[in-house]
Amino acid sequence: MGCIQKLDQSTILKLAAGEIIDRPVSIVKELVENAIDSGATIIKVHTMQGGIAEIRVEDNGCGIANEDIQLTVEPHATSKLLAFDDIGHVMTMGFRGEALASISEVADCFILSYDGKDALGMALKKTAGQKQELTKKAREQGTTVTISHLFKKIPVRFRFLKSATSEASLITKLMQQFSLHYPSIQFELKNNGVVVLEAPGNHRLADQFSHALNVSSDDVLTFQKVTHGIAVSGVITAPTKTYKQRSKCWFSVNGRMVKSPLFFRALDQALTDVIPNQSYPALVCNIECNTEEVDINIHPKKEDVKFANQDDVFIAIKRAIQSAVYQPAQSWQDSFAAITKTDSPTINQLPITPPTLTRPKEKIEEPFVTQKDVSQSNATMDRMVEFSMASKPSPVLFESAHTIQWVSFKKKYIIVPLNNYVLMFDQHAVHERILYDRFKSEADMSTIVSMPLLMPEYVEVDHGRVEFITSLIPIIRSLGIDFDAFDEHTFIIREVPQYLSKMNFSEWIHSWMDESIIDELRNASIEEKKRMLQMKACKAAVKAGQRLNDAEVRGLIESCIDSPTQFTCPHGRPLYIKMTEQQLDSLFLRS
Ligand code: ADP
Ligand code: MG
């Protein structure tokens, strides 16, 4: 007798369930997708023990007609193929009409729905794989699906579930993703009765983002830019707010959430000088491009994407993100202007004159594979062009000269009270940022003018380091630093850009003599080598605890206000902290 048998329907469904649902988060995903498809504008997800004990998804969508409710748990029953004639769309969302059927095989399922047309709503109860029960019940239009006792009938699977905490965090992550993908839907997530996420669904991505990720709206920057016909828009946390993982970065292409190492390379390069190494922002980056340019694998579970013109996409993303993080502190304008109207006594009068603009050049980008050779850098080295920085008054910030007050604290911090908030600058970080931006933009444009030092500086180094330092000479010279070997273990510095004249040369050279930094430098591209040496030079040129006079403080604040990157020093430390009246009130426990 043959031994091949046909599987019964219930077994088929359990197998299908294995494919669709391996843990609570997959059920939440199916149920929330159904709610979204139903046109809901409010979706509430309540879980118990990370969904292992119970998952409830409630929506205000179209609801299910009384006569259809039984069909929802039948295999291959769907209302969607009829509703969508666009098969591509249907496939991307993975409509197969089997999610509820499969889930109700492996867990207890309770569906209550009202379509706004029947006399009353209808409830369907089905205990894992058993018979169904129907009862009429009142409900506002919409649907509630409650799933409990997951994998009741499949103990093996039950044992494979992770802890309630890790299941809960997967669900949080998923709900964040939904919220960010659908800024016009209001989402709520509770676990064990505690609110985990609340997103308003007011159509504004920035609001949805700050609520879903729990970051202050002050820390959210938006961007929107079209480059080479590729539109890139979204929101990103300010450089002062970073995370250790990049798990809070979401990218979409033509409305579909996807992943690609290309995105992260562009993001990294856009943020090189503003956030610390190995730190990441939270980000939603929506890319819109010609469909012929992009190949998204449309399998519902795959998220790969390929582009016909990778370099264009890379540059478009980089520019868009830079447009957010490289923006002068225009928001301060009102407060500075308002200050002039008050007659409060001043601590130090600080006339503000129109500052000069030193924006980064548009051309900071290289393709992500940089292939520039040393000879090119050498060419710029001998060609020290007369320094002529474009200098024009910022039209937005200061239309007329006026005064602000400031006070210095510990020769480290500069405190500036404005109308609605207080700014506290880290003078060291601001100074470093300013030097670095100037140094970098002049080097990029080959407009560095070097000045001879009064006395050449000699720096002695360990014998073992000489060869390595010698190999860097062409690069150092391309930065406008006249640097040479003097004898077997001494190097000489004769000229530097004028603003680096206070640099501690020995500190600078020794700051890259550490094993790990040498390694990093060895493996870096030429551009990256330059950047590292420049950053370290600026650090060595700035003294902490320096007393500054009025003019210097004024200059520092002006430059900071007008700095293309108002947020962080090149190492990613914040330049200033802003304290609003409300924040102070709450510190003083004023309600
Ligand atoms: P699919 O989503 O692939 O159609 P499901 O098993 O997830 O399959 O759902 C089956 C059907 O049940 C859907 O096609 C839809 O008609 C109905 N349905 C499920 N959830 C909802 C909901 N929240 N609101 C309205 N209808 C729903
Ligand atoms: Mg579905």
Coordinates of C-alpha atoms and ligand atoms in Angstrom, one line a residue:
M1 CA 0.0 0.0 0.0
G2 CA 1.3 3.4 -0.9
C3 CA 2.3 5.7 2.0
I4 CA 1.6 9.1 0.4
Q5 CA -1.4 10.9 2.0
K6 CA -2.9 14.3 1.4
L7 CA -2.6 16.6 4.4
D8 CA -5.9 17.7 6.0
Q9 CA -6.9 21.4 5.9
S10 CA -6.0 22.0 9.6
T11 CA -2.5 20.7 9.1
I12 CA -2.0 22.8 6.0
L13 CA -3.1 25.8 7.9
K14 CA -0.8 25.1 10.8
L15 CA 2.1 24.7 8.4
A16 CA 1.1 28.0 6.8
A17 CA 1.0 29.5 10.2
G18 CA 4.6 28.6 10.7
E19 CA 5.5 30.5 7.6
I20 CA 3.4 33.6 8.5
I21 CA 3.7 33.7 12.3
D22 CA 6.7 32.6 14.2
R23 CA 6.2 35.0 17.1
P24 CA 3.9 37.6 18.5
V25 CA 5.4 40.4 16.4
S26 CA 4.4 38.7 13.2
I27 CA 0.8 38.5 14.3
V28 CA 0.8 42.2 15.3
K29 CA 2.2 42.9 11.8
E30 CA -0.6 41.0 10.0
L31 CA -3.3 42.5 12.2
V32 CA -2.1 46.1 11.9
E33 CA -1.7 45.7 8.1
N34 CA -5.3 44.5 8.0
A35 CA -6.3 47.6 10.0
I36 CA -4.4 49.9 7.7
D37 CA -6.1 48.2 4.7
S38 CA -9.5 48.8 6.3
G39 CA -8.8 52.6 6.0
A40 CA -8.5 53.1 9.8
T41 CA -7.2 56.4 11.0
I42 CA -6.8 55.2 14.6
I43 CA -5.1 51.9 15.4
K44 CA -4.6 50.7 19.0
V45 CA -2.5 47.7 19.8
H46 CA -2.6 46.3 23.4
T47 CA -0.4 43.3 24.3
M48 CA 0.1 41.3 27.5
Q49 CA 3.5 39.9 28.2
G50 CA 4.9 41.0 24.9
G51 CA 2.0 39.4 23.1
I52 CA 2.7 35.9 24.3
A53 CA -0.4 36.0 26.5
E54 CA -2.6 38.3 24.4
I55 CA -2.6 40.7 21.4
R56 CA -5.5 43.0 20.8
V57 CA -5.7 45.3 17.7
E58 CA -8.5 47.8 17.6
D59 CA -9.3 50.0 14.6
N60 CA -11.9 52.5 13.3
G61 CA -11.7 51.2 9.8
C62 CA -14.5 50.0 7.4
G63 CA -15.4 47.0 9.6
I64 CA -16.6 43.6 8.4
A65 CA -20.2 42.8 7.4
N66 CA -22.1 40.3 9.5
E67 CA -22.3 37.9 6.7
D68 CA -18.6 38.0 6.0
I69 CA -17.1 37.7 9.4
Q70 CA -16.9 33.9 9.2
L71 CA -15.0 34.1 6.0
T72 CA -12.2 36.0 7.6
V73 CA -10.9 32.9 9.2
E74 CA -11.4 30.7 6.1
P75 CA -8.3 30.0 4.1
H76 CA -7.7 32.0 1.0
A77 CA -10.6 34.3 1.7
T78 CA -9.8 37.9 1.1
S79 CA -11.6 41.0 0.1
K80 CA -8.5 42.6 -1.3
L81 CA -7.9 41.1 -4.7
L82 CA -11.3 42.4 -5.8
A83 CA -10.6 45.8 -4.3
F84 CA -7.2 46.2 -5.9
D85 CA -6.8 45.8 -9.6
D86 CA -3.1 46.6 -9.3
I87 CA -1.6 43.2 -8.8
G88 CA 1.8 44.8 -8.0
H89 CA 0.3 46.6 -5.0
V90 CA -1.4 43.5 -3.9
M91 CA 1.8 41.5 -4.0
T92 CA 3.9 44.0 -2.2
M93 CA 1.6 43.9 0.8
G94 CA 1.5 40.1 0.7
F95 CA -2.3 39.7 0.5
R96 CA -3.0 36.0 0.5
G97 CA -6.1 35.8 2.5
E98 CA -4.6 33.3 4.9
A99 CA -3.3 35.3 7.9
L100 CA -6.4 35.2 10.1
A101 CA -7.1 31.6 9.0
S102 CA -3.6 30.5 10.0
I103 CA -3.5 32.5 13.2
S104 CA -6.9 31.1 14.3
E105 CA -5.4 27.6 13.9
V106 CA -2.7 28.2 16.5
A107 CA -4.3 30.6 19.0
D108 CA -7.6 31.6 20.4
C109 CA -9.2 34.2 18.2
F110 CA -11.9 36.8 18.9
I111 CA -13.1 39.1 16.2
L112 CA -15.6 41.9 16.9
S113 CA -16.6 44.1 14.0
Y114 CA -19.2 46.5 12.8
D115 CA -19.4 47.9 9.3
G116 CA -21.8 50.7 10.1
K117 CA -24.5 49.2 7.8
D118 CA -25.8 46.1 9.6
A119 CA -28.2 46.5 12.5
L120 CA -25.6 45.4 15.0
G121 CA -22.0 44.3 15.0
M122 CA -21.0 40.7 15.1
A123 CA -18.6 38.8 17.2
L124 CA -16.8 35.6 16.2
K125 CA -15.0 33.4 18.7
K126 CA -12.8 30.6 17.7
T127 CA -10.6 28.6 20.1
A128 CA -7.4 27.3 18.5
G129 CA -8.5 25.2 15.6
Q130 CA -11.9 24.4 17.1
K131 CA -15.5 25.4 16.1
Q132 CA -16.6 28.9 15.8
E133 CA -19.2 30.8 17.7
L134 CA -21.1 33.8 16.5
T135 CA -23.0 36.4 18.5
K136 CA -24.5 39.8 17.7
K137 CA -22.8 42.6 19.6
A138 CA -22.8 46.3 19.5
R139 CA -19.6 48.2 18.5
E140 CA -18.7 51.4 16.8
Q141 CA -17.7 51.1 13.2
G142 CA -14.4 49.2 13.0
T143 CA -12.8 46.0 14.1
T144 CA -11.2 44.5 17.2
V145 CA -9.2 41.3 16.8
T146 CA -8.0 39.6 20.0
I147 CA -5.5 36.8 19.8
S148 CA -4.6 34.8 22.9
H149 CA -2.9 31.7 24.0
L150 CA -0.5 31.7 21.1
F151 CA 0.8 28.3 20.0
K152 CA -1.5 26.6 22.5
K153 CA -1.6 23.6 20.3
I154 CA 2.0 23.7 19.3
P155 CA 4.1 23.5 22.5
V156 CA 7.4 23.2 20.5
R157 CA 6.9 26.6 19.0
F158 CA 5.8 28.0 22.3
R159 CA 9.1 27.0 23.8
F160 CA 10.9 28.9 21.1
L161 CA 9.4 32.2 22.0
K162 CA 11.9 34.6 23.6
S163 CA 11.2 36.4 26.8
A164 CA 8.2 38.6 27.1
T165 CA 10.6 41.6 27.2
S166 CA 12.3 40.9 24.0
E167 CA 9.0 40.1 22.3
A168 CA 7.7 43.4 23.5
S169 CA 10.7 45.3 22.2
L170 CA 10.3 43.7 18.8
I171 CA 6.7 44.9 18.8
T172 CA 7.7 48.4 19.8
K173 CA 10.2 48.5 16.9
L174 CA 7.5 47.3 14.5
M175 CA 5.0 49.9 15.8
Q176 CA 7.6 52.7 15.4
Q177 CA 8.1 51.6 11.9
F178 CA 4.3 51.6 11.1
S179 CA 4.0 55.1 12.7
L180 CA 6.8 56.5 10.7
H181 CA 5.5 55.0 7.5
Y182 CA 1.9 56.2 8.0
P183 CA 2.1 59.7 9.5
S184 CA -1.6 60.2 9.0
I185 CA -2.6 57.3 11.2
Q186 CA -2.9 57.6 15.0
F187 CA -1.2 54.7 16.7
E188 CA -1.1 53.6 20.3
L189 CA 0.8 50.7 21.8
K190 CA 0.4 49.4 25.3
N191 CA 2.1 46.5 26.9
N192 CA 0.6 45.1 30.2
G193 CA -1.5 48.3 30.3
V194 CA 1.5 50.6 30.1
V195 CA 1.7 53.1 27.2
V196 CA 4.7 52.4 25.1
L197 CA 4.0 54.5 22.1
E198 CA 1.6 57.2 21.1
A199 CA 1.8 58.8 17.7
P200 CA -0.7 61.5 16.9
G201 CA -1.3 60.8 13.2
N202 CA -1.6 64.5 12.3
H203 CA 0.0 64.0 8.9
R204 CA 3.2 65.6 10.0
L205 CA 6.1 63.2 9.9
A206 CA 8.2 65.3 12.3
D207 CA 5.5 65.0 15.0
Q208 CA 4.9 61.4 14.4
F209 CA 8.7 60.8 14.6
S210 CA 9.2 62.8 17.8
H211 CA 6.3 60.9 19.5
A212 CA 7.0 57.4 18.2
L213 CA 10.7 57.6 19.1
N214 CA 10.2 59.8 22.2
V215 CA 12.6 62.6 21.3
S216 CA 11.9 66.2 21.9
S217 CA 10.6 68.1 18.9
D218 CA 13.5 70.6 19.4
D219 CA 15.8 67.7 18.4
V220 CA 14.0 66.9 15.2
L221 CA 15.3 68.4 11.9
T222 CA 13.5 68.0 8.6
F223 CA 14.9 67.9 5.1
Q224 CA 13.6 67.9 1.5
K225 CA 15.9 68.1 -1.5
V226 CA 15.9 67.1 -5.1
T227 CA 19.2 66.1 -6.7
H228 CA 19.6 64.6 -10.1
G229 CA 15.9 64.1 -10.3
I230 CA 15.9 62.1 -7.1
A231 CA 13.7 63.6 -4.3
V232 CA 14.8 62.9 -0.8
S233 CA 12.8 64.0 2.2
G234 CA 12.4 63.1 5.8
V235 CA 13.4 63.8 9.4
I236 CA 16.5 63.3 11.4
T237 CA 17.6 63.9 15.0
A238 CA 19.9 66.8 15.6
P239 CA 23.6 65.8 15.7
T240 CA 23.5 66.4 19.5
K241 CA 21.1 63.5 19.8
T242 CA 22.7 60.2 18.7
Y243 CA 22.4 56.5 19.4
K244 CA 24.8 53.7 19.6
Q245 CA 23.0 51.6 17.0
R246 CA 21.6 52.4 13.7
S247 CA 18.4 50.5 14.3
K248 CA 16.5 53.8 14.4
C249 CA 17.3 54.6 10.8
W250 CA 14.5 53.9 8.3
F251 CA 14.7 54.3 4.5
S252 CA 12.0 54.0 2.0
V253 CA 12.1 54.0 -1.8
N254 CA 9.0 55.0 -3.6
G255 CA 6.9 54.4 -0.5
R256 CA 8.4 51.0 0.3
M257 CA 10.6 50.5 3.4
V258 CA 13.9 49.0 2.2
K259 CA 17.4 48.5 3.3
S260 CA 20.7 48.9 1.5
P261 CA 24.3 49.4 2.6
L262 CA 24.4 52.3 0.1
F263 CA 22.1 54.3 2.4
F264 CA 24.3 54.0 5.4
R265 CA 27.4 54.9 3.5
A266 CA 25.7 58.1 2.3
L267 CA 24.4 58.8 5.9
D268 CA 27.9 58.2 7.3
Q269 CA 29.5 60.5 4.9
A270 CA 26.9 63.2 5.4
L271 CA 27.5 63.2 9.1
T272 CA 31.3 62.6 9.3
D273 CA 32.1 66.0 10.7
V274 CA 29.2 66.4 13.0
I275 CA 28.6 63.3 15.0
P276 CA 31.1 61.0 16.8
N277 CA 32.3 57.8 15.2
Q278 CA 30.1 54.8 15.7
S279 CA 27.1 57.0 16.5
Y280 CA 24.0 57.2 14.5
P281 CA 21.0 59.5 14.4
A282 CA 17.4 58.4 14.3
L283 CA 16.2 59.0 10.8
V284 CA 13.4 58.6 8.3
C285 CA 14.6 59.1 4.8
N286 CA 12.1 58.8 2.0
I287 CA 13.5 58.5 -1.5
E288 CA 11.4 59.1 -4.6
C289 CA 12.9 58.2 -7.9
N290 CA 11.9 57.1 -11.4
T291 CA 10.7 53.5 -11.2
E292 CA 13.0 52.5 -14.0
E293 CA 15.9 53.5 -11.9
V294 CA 15.2 51.1 -9.2
D295 CA 14.8 47.4 -8.7
I296 CA 13.0 46.5 -5.5
N297 CA 12.7 42.8 -4.9
I298 CA 9.0 42.5 -4.4
H299 CA 8.9 39.4 -2.2
P300 CA 7.0 40.5 0.8
K301 CA 9.7 39.5 3.2
K302 CA 12.7 40.8 1.3
E303 CA 13.7 44.4 1.5
D304 CA 16.6 44.6 -0.9
V305 CA 16.9 47.4 -3.4
K306 CA 19.2 48.1 -6.3
F307 CA 19.6 51.3 -8.3
A308 CA 20.7 51.8 -11.8
N309 CA 22.6 54.9 -10.8
Q310 CA 24.0 54.3 -7.3
D311 CA 26.2 57.4 -7.3
D312 CA 23.3 59.7 -8.0
V313 CA 21.2 58.2 -5.2
F314 CA 24.2 58.3 -2.9
I315 CA 24.8 62.0 -3.5
A316 CA 21.0 62.8 -3.3
I317 CA 20.8 61.2 0.1
K318 CA 23.9 62.8 1.3
R319 CA 23.0 66.3 0.2
A320 CA 19.5 66.1 1.6
I321 CA 20.8 65.0 5.0
Q322 CA 23.5 67.6 5.0
S323 CA 20.8 70.3 4.3
A324 CA 19.3 69.4 7.6
V325 CA 22.4 69.2 9.8
Y326 CA 24.3 72.0 8.1
Q327 CA 22.0 74.9 8.8
P328 CA 22.8 78.1 10.6
A329 CA 21.0 78.9 13.8
Q330 CA 18.3 81.0 12.1
S331 CA 15.9 80.2 14.9
W332 CA 17.9 82.4 17.2
Q333 CA 17.3 85.4 15.1
D334 CA 14.0 86.4 16.7
S335 CA 15.3 86.1 20.1
F336 CA 18.4 88.2 19.4
A337 CA 16.2 90.8 17.7
A338 CA 13.7 90.8 20.6
I339 CA 16.5 91.4 23.1
T340 CA 17.2 94.8 21.7
K341 CA 13.7 95.8 22.7
T342 CA 14.1 95.1 26.4
D343 CA 15.9 97.4 28.7
S344 CA 17.2 94.9 31.2
P345 CA 20.5 95.8 32.8
T346 CA 23.4 94.2 31.0
I347 CA 26.2 92.2 32.4
N348 CA 28.4 92.7 29.4
Q349 CA 27.3 94.7 26.5
L350 CA 28.0 92.8 23.3
P351 CA 27.4 94.7 20.1
I352 CA 26.6 92.3 17.3
T353 CA 27.7 93.2 13.9
P354 CA 26.9 91.4 10.7
P355 CA 29.0 88.3 10.7
T356 CA 30.6 86.7 7.7
L357 CA 29.2 83.6 6.1
T358 CA 31.4 80.6 5.9
R359 CA 29.1 78.0 4.6
P360 CA 30.6 74.7 3.4
K361 CA 30.9 74.6 -0.3
E362 CA 28.3 72.6 -2.1
K363 CA 31.0 70.3 -3.4
I364 CA 32.1 68.4 -0.3
E365 CA 30.9 65.2 -1.7
E366 CA 33.0 62.6 -3.3
P367 CA 31.5 59.4 -4.7
F368 CA 31.6 56.9 -1.9
V369 CA 34.5 55.2 -3.5
T370 CA 37.2 57.8 -3.5
Q371 CA 40.0 57.3 -5.9
K372 CA 42.1 60.4 -5.6
D373 CA 45.8 60.0 -5.6
V374 CA 48.6 61.9 -3.8
S375 CA 49.9 63.5 -6.9
Q376 CA 46.6 65.5 -7.1
S377 CA 47.1 66.7 -3.6
N378 CA 50.6 67.6 -4.3
A379 CA 49.5 69.8 -7.1
T380 CA 47.4 72.0 -4.8
M381 CA 50.3 72.1 -2.4
D382 CA 52.5 74.3 -4.5
R383 CA 49.7 76.4 -5.6
M384 CA 48.8 78.6 -2.6
V385 CA 46.2 80.9 -4.0
E386 CA 45.7 84.3 -2.4
F387 CA 43.2 83.9 0.4
S388 CA 39.9 85.5 -0.6
M389 CA 37.1 84.1 1.4
A390 CA 33.8 85.2 0.1
S391 CA 32.5 87.4 2.8
K392 CA 29.0 88.7 2.9
P393 CA 26.7 89.8 5.7
S394 CA 24.1 87.3 6.7
P395 CA 20.8 88.9 5.5
V396 CA 18.6 86.9 7.7
L397 CA 20.3 87.1 11.1
F398 CA 21.3 90.6 11.6
E399 CA 19.7 93.4 9.8
S400 CA 20.9 96.0 12.2
A401 CA 23.5 96.0 14.9
H402 CA 22.2 95.4 18.4
T403 CA 23.3 94.1 21.7
I404 CA 23.2 90.9 23.7
Q405 CA 24.4 90.0 27.2
W406 CA 26.8 87.3 28.1
V407 CA 28.6 86.0 31.0
S408 CA 31.5 83.7 31.2
F409 CA 31.7 80.8 33.6
K410 CA 34.9 79.0 34.6
K411 CA 36.5 80.3 31.4
K412 CA 34.8 77.3 29.8
Y413 CA 31.2 78.3 29.2
I414 CA 29.6 81.4 27.8
I415 CA 26.0 82.0 29.0
V416 CA 23.7 84.1 26.9
P417 CA 20.2 84.8 28.2
L418 CA 17.7 85.6 25.4
N419 CA 14.1 86.4 25.5
N420 CA 12.6 82.9 25.7
Y421 CA 15.6 80.8 26.5
V422 CA 19.2 80.7 27.7
L423 CA 22.0 79.5 25.5
M424 CA 25.1 78.0 27.1
F425 CA 28.1 77.7 24.7
D426 CA 31.1 75.5 25.2
Q427 CA 33.7 78.0 24.1
H428 CA 36.2 75.3 23.4
A429 CA 33.9 73.2 21.2
V430 CA 32.7 76.3 19.3
H431 CA 36.2 77.4 18.7
E432 CA 37.2 74.0 17.4
R433 CA 34.2 73.9 15.1
I434 CA 35.0 77.3 13.6
L435 CA 38.6 76.5 13.0
Y436 CA 37.8 73.2 11.5
D437 CA 35.2 74.5 9.1
R438 CA 37.5 77.2 7.9
F439 CA 40.5 74.9 7.7
K440 CA 38.5 72.3 5.7
S441 CA 36.8 74.7 3.3
E442 CA 40.0 76.5 2.5
A443 CA 41.8 73.2 2.0
D444 CA 39.0 71.9 -0.3
M445 CA 39.2 75.1 -2.3
S446 CA 43.0 75.3 -2.2
T447 CA 42.8 78.8 -0.8
I448 CA 44.8 78.3 2.3
V449 CA 47.3 81.1 3.0
S450 CA 50.1 80.1 5.3
M451 CA 52.2 82.4 7.5
P452 CA 55.7 81.7 8.6
L453 CA 56.1 81.0 12.3
L454 CA 58.2 83.5 14.2
M455 CA 60.4 80.6 15.2
P456 CA 60.2 77.3 13.4
E457 CA 59.0 74.5 15.6
Y458 CA 61.0 71.2 16.0
V459 CA 59.2 68.1 17.2
E460 CA 61.1 65.0 18.2
V461 CA 59.5 61.6 17.7
D462 CA 60.3 58.0 18.5
H463 CA 62.5 56.3 16.0
G464 CA 59.9 53.7 15.1
R465 CA 57.4 56.4 14.0
V466 CA 59.7 58.4 11.7
E467 CA 58.9 56.4 8.5
F468 CA 55.1 56.6 9.1
I469 CA 55.2 60.4 9.7
T470 CA 57.4 60.8 6.6
S471 CA 54.8 59.0 4.6
L472 CA 52.3 61.7 5.6
I473 CA 54.4 64.7 4.6
P474 CA 52.7 65.3 1.2
I475 CA 49.3 65.2 2.8
I476 CA 50.3 67.5 5.7
R477 CA 51.8 70.0 3.2
S478 CA 48.6 69.9 1.2
L479 CA 46.9 71.3 4.3
G480 CA 49.1 74.4 4.1
I481 CA 51.4 73.3 6.9
D482 CA 55.0 73.5 5.8
F483 CA 56.3 70.3 7.4
D484 CA 59.5 68.5 6.7
A485 CA 62.0 66.0 8.1
F486 CA 64.7 67.8 9.9
D487 CA 67.1 65.1 11.0
E488 CA 66.7 61.4 11.8
H489 CA 64.0 61.8 14.4
T490 CA 63.1 65.4 14.3
F491 CA 60.5 67.2 12.1
I492 CA 60.3 70.8 11.5
I493 CA 57.2 73.1 11.0
R494 CA 57.9 76.4 9.4
E495 CA 54.5 77.7 8.2
V496 CA 50.9 77.1 9.1
P497 CA 47.6 78.8 8.3
Q498 CA 47.4 81.9 10.4
Y499 CA 44.5 80.8 12.6
L500 CA 46.5 77.7 13.6
S501 CA 49.5 79.6 14.8
K502 CA 48.6 78.8 18.4
M503 CA 48.7 75.1 17.7
N504 CA 50.7 73.0 20.0
F505 CA 52.7 71.2 17.4
S506 CA 54.1 68.5 19.6
E507 CA 50.6 67.7 21.0
W508 CA 49.3 67.6 17.4
I509 CA 51.9 65.1 16.2
H510 CA 51.7 63.0 19.3
S511 CA 48.0 62.9 19.1
W512 CA 48.2 60.7 16.0
M513 CA 51.1 58.5 17.3
D514 CA 48.9 56.1 19.2
E515 CA 48.9 52.5 17.8
S516 CA 45.2 52.5 17.1
I517 CA 45.2 55.9 15.4
I518 CA 48.2 55.0 13.3
D519 CA 46.3 51.9 12.1
E520 CA 43.3 54.0 11.3
L521 CA 45.3 56.5 9.4
R522 CA 47.2 53.8 7.5
N523 CA 43.9 52.3 6.2
A524 CA 42.2 55.6 5.5
S525 CA 41.8 57.2 2.1
I526 CA 43.7 60.4 1.4
E527 CA 40.6 62.5 2.0
E528 CA 40.0 60.7 5.3
K529 CA 43.7 61.2 6.3
K530 CA 43.4 64.9 5.7
R531 CA 40.3 65.1 7.7
M532 CA 41.8 63.3 10.7
L533 CA 44.9 65.4 10.7
Q534 CA 42.8 68.6 10.3
M535 CA 40.6 67.7 13.2
K536 CA 43.5 67.0 15.4
A537 CA 45.2 70.2 14.4
C538 CA 42.2 72.2 15.4
K539 CA 42.0 70.4 18.7
A540 CA 45.7 71.3 19.3
A541 CA 45.1 74.9 18.4
V542 CA 42.4 75.5 20.9
K543 CA 43.2 76.0 24.5
A544 CA 40.7 75.1 27.2
G545 CA 40.4 77.5 30.1
Q546 CA 41.4 80.5 28.0
R547 CA 40.1 83.8 29.2
L548 CA 38.4 85.6 26.2
N549 CA 37.8 89.3 25.9
D550 CA 34.6 90.9 24.7
A551 CA 35.6 90.9 21.1
E552 CA 36.6 87.3 21.2
V553 CA 33.5 86.2 22.8
R554 CA 31.4 88.2 20.4
G555 CA 33.4 86.7 17.5
L556 CA 32.8 83.3 18.8
I557 CA 29.1 83.6 19.3
E558 CA 28.7 85.3 15.9
S559 CA 30.6 82.6 14.2
C560 CA 28.7 79.9 16.0
I561 CA 25.4 81.5 15.0
D562 CA 26.6 81.6 11.5
S563 CA 28.4 78.3 11.5
P564 CA 27.2 75.9 8.9
T565 CA 26.9 73.3 11.5
Q566 CA 25.4 74.9 14.6
F567 CA 25.1 71.7 16.5
T568 CA 28.4 69.9 17.3
C569 CA 32.1 70.2 17.2
P570 CA 34.0 68.0 14.7
H571 CA 34.2 65.3 17.4
G572 CA 30.4 65.4 17.9
R573 CA 30.3 67.2 21.2
P574 CA 27.5 69.8 21.4
L575 CA 28.4 73.4 20.8
Y576 CA 25.7 74.8 23.0
I577 CA 22.8 73.8 25.2
K578 CA 19.5 75.6 25.0
M579 CA 17.3 75.9 28.1
T580 CA 13.8 77.2 27.7
E581 CA 11.8 78.9 30.3
Q582 CA 9.7 75.8 30.6
Q583 CA 12.7 73.5 31.1
L584 CA 13.9 75.8 33.9
D585 CA 10.4 76.0 35.4
S586 CA 10.3 72.2 35.5
L587 CA 13.8 72.1 37.2
F588 CA 12.5 74.5 39.8
L589 CA 9.4 72.3 40.2
R590 CA 7.1 75.1 39.0
S591 CA 4.0 73.5 37.5
Ligands
ADP1 P1 -5.8 39.3 3.7 O1 -5.4 40.5 4.5 O2 -4.6 38.7 2.9 O3 -7.0 39.5 2.9 P2 -6.4 38.1 6.2 O4 -6.6 36.7 6.7 O5 -5.4 39.0 6.9 O6 -6.2 38.1 4.7 O7 -7.8 38.8 6.3 C1 -8.9 38.2 5.7 C2 -10.0 39.3 5.4 O8 -10.6 39.7 6.6 C3 -9.5 40.5 4.7 O9 -9.4 40.4 3.3 C4 -10.6 41.5 5.1 O10 -11.7 41.5 4.3 C5 -11.0 41.0 6.5 N1 -10.4 41.8 7.6 C6 -9.4 41.3 8.4 N2 -9.1 42.3 9.3 C7 -9.9 43.3 9.0 C8 -10.0 44.6 9.6 N3 -9.2 45.0 10.7 N4 -11.0 45.5 9.1 C9 -11.7 45.1 8.1 N5 -11.6 43.9 7.5 C10 -10.7 43.0 8.0
MG2 MG -4.0 40.5 6.0

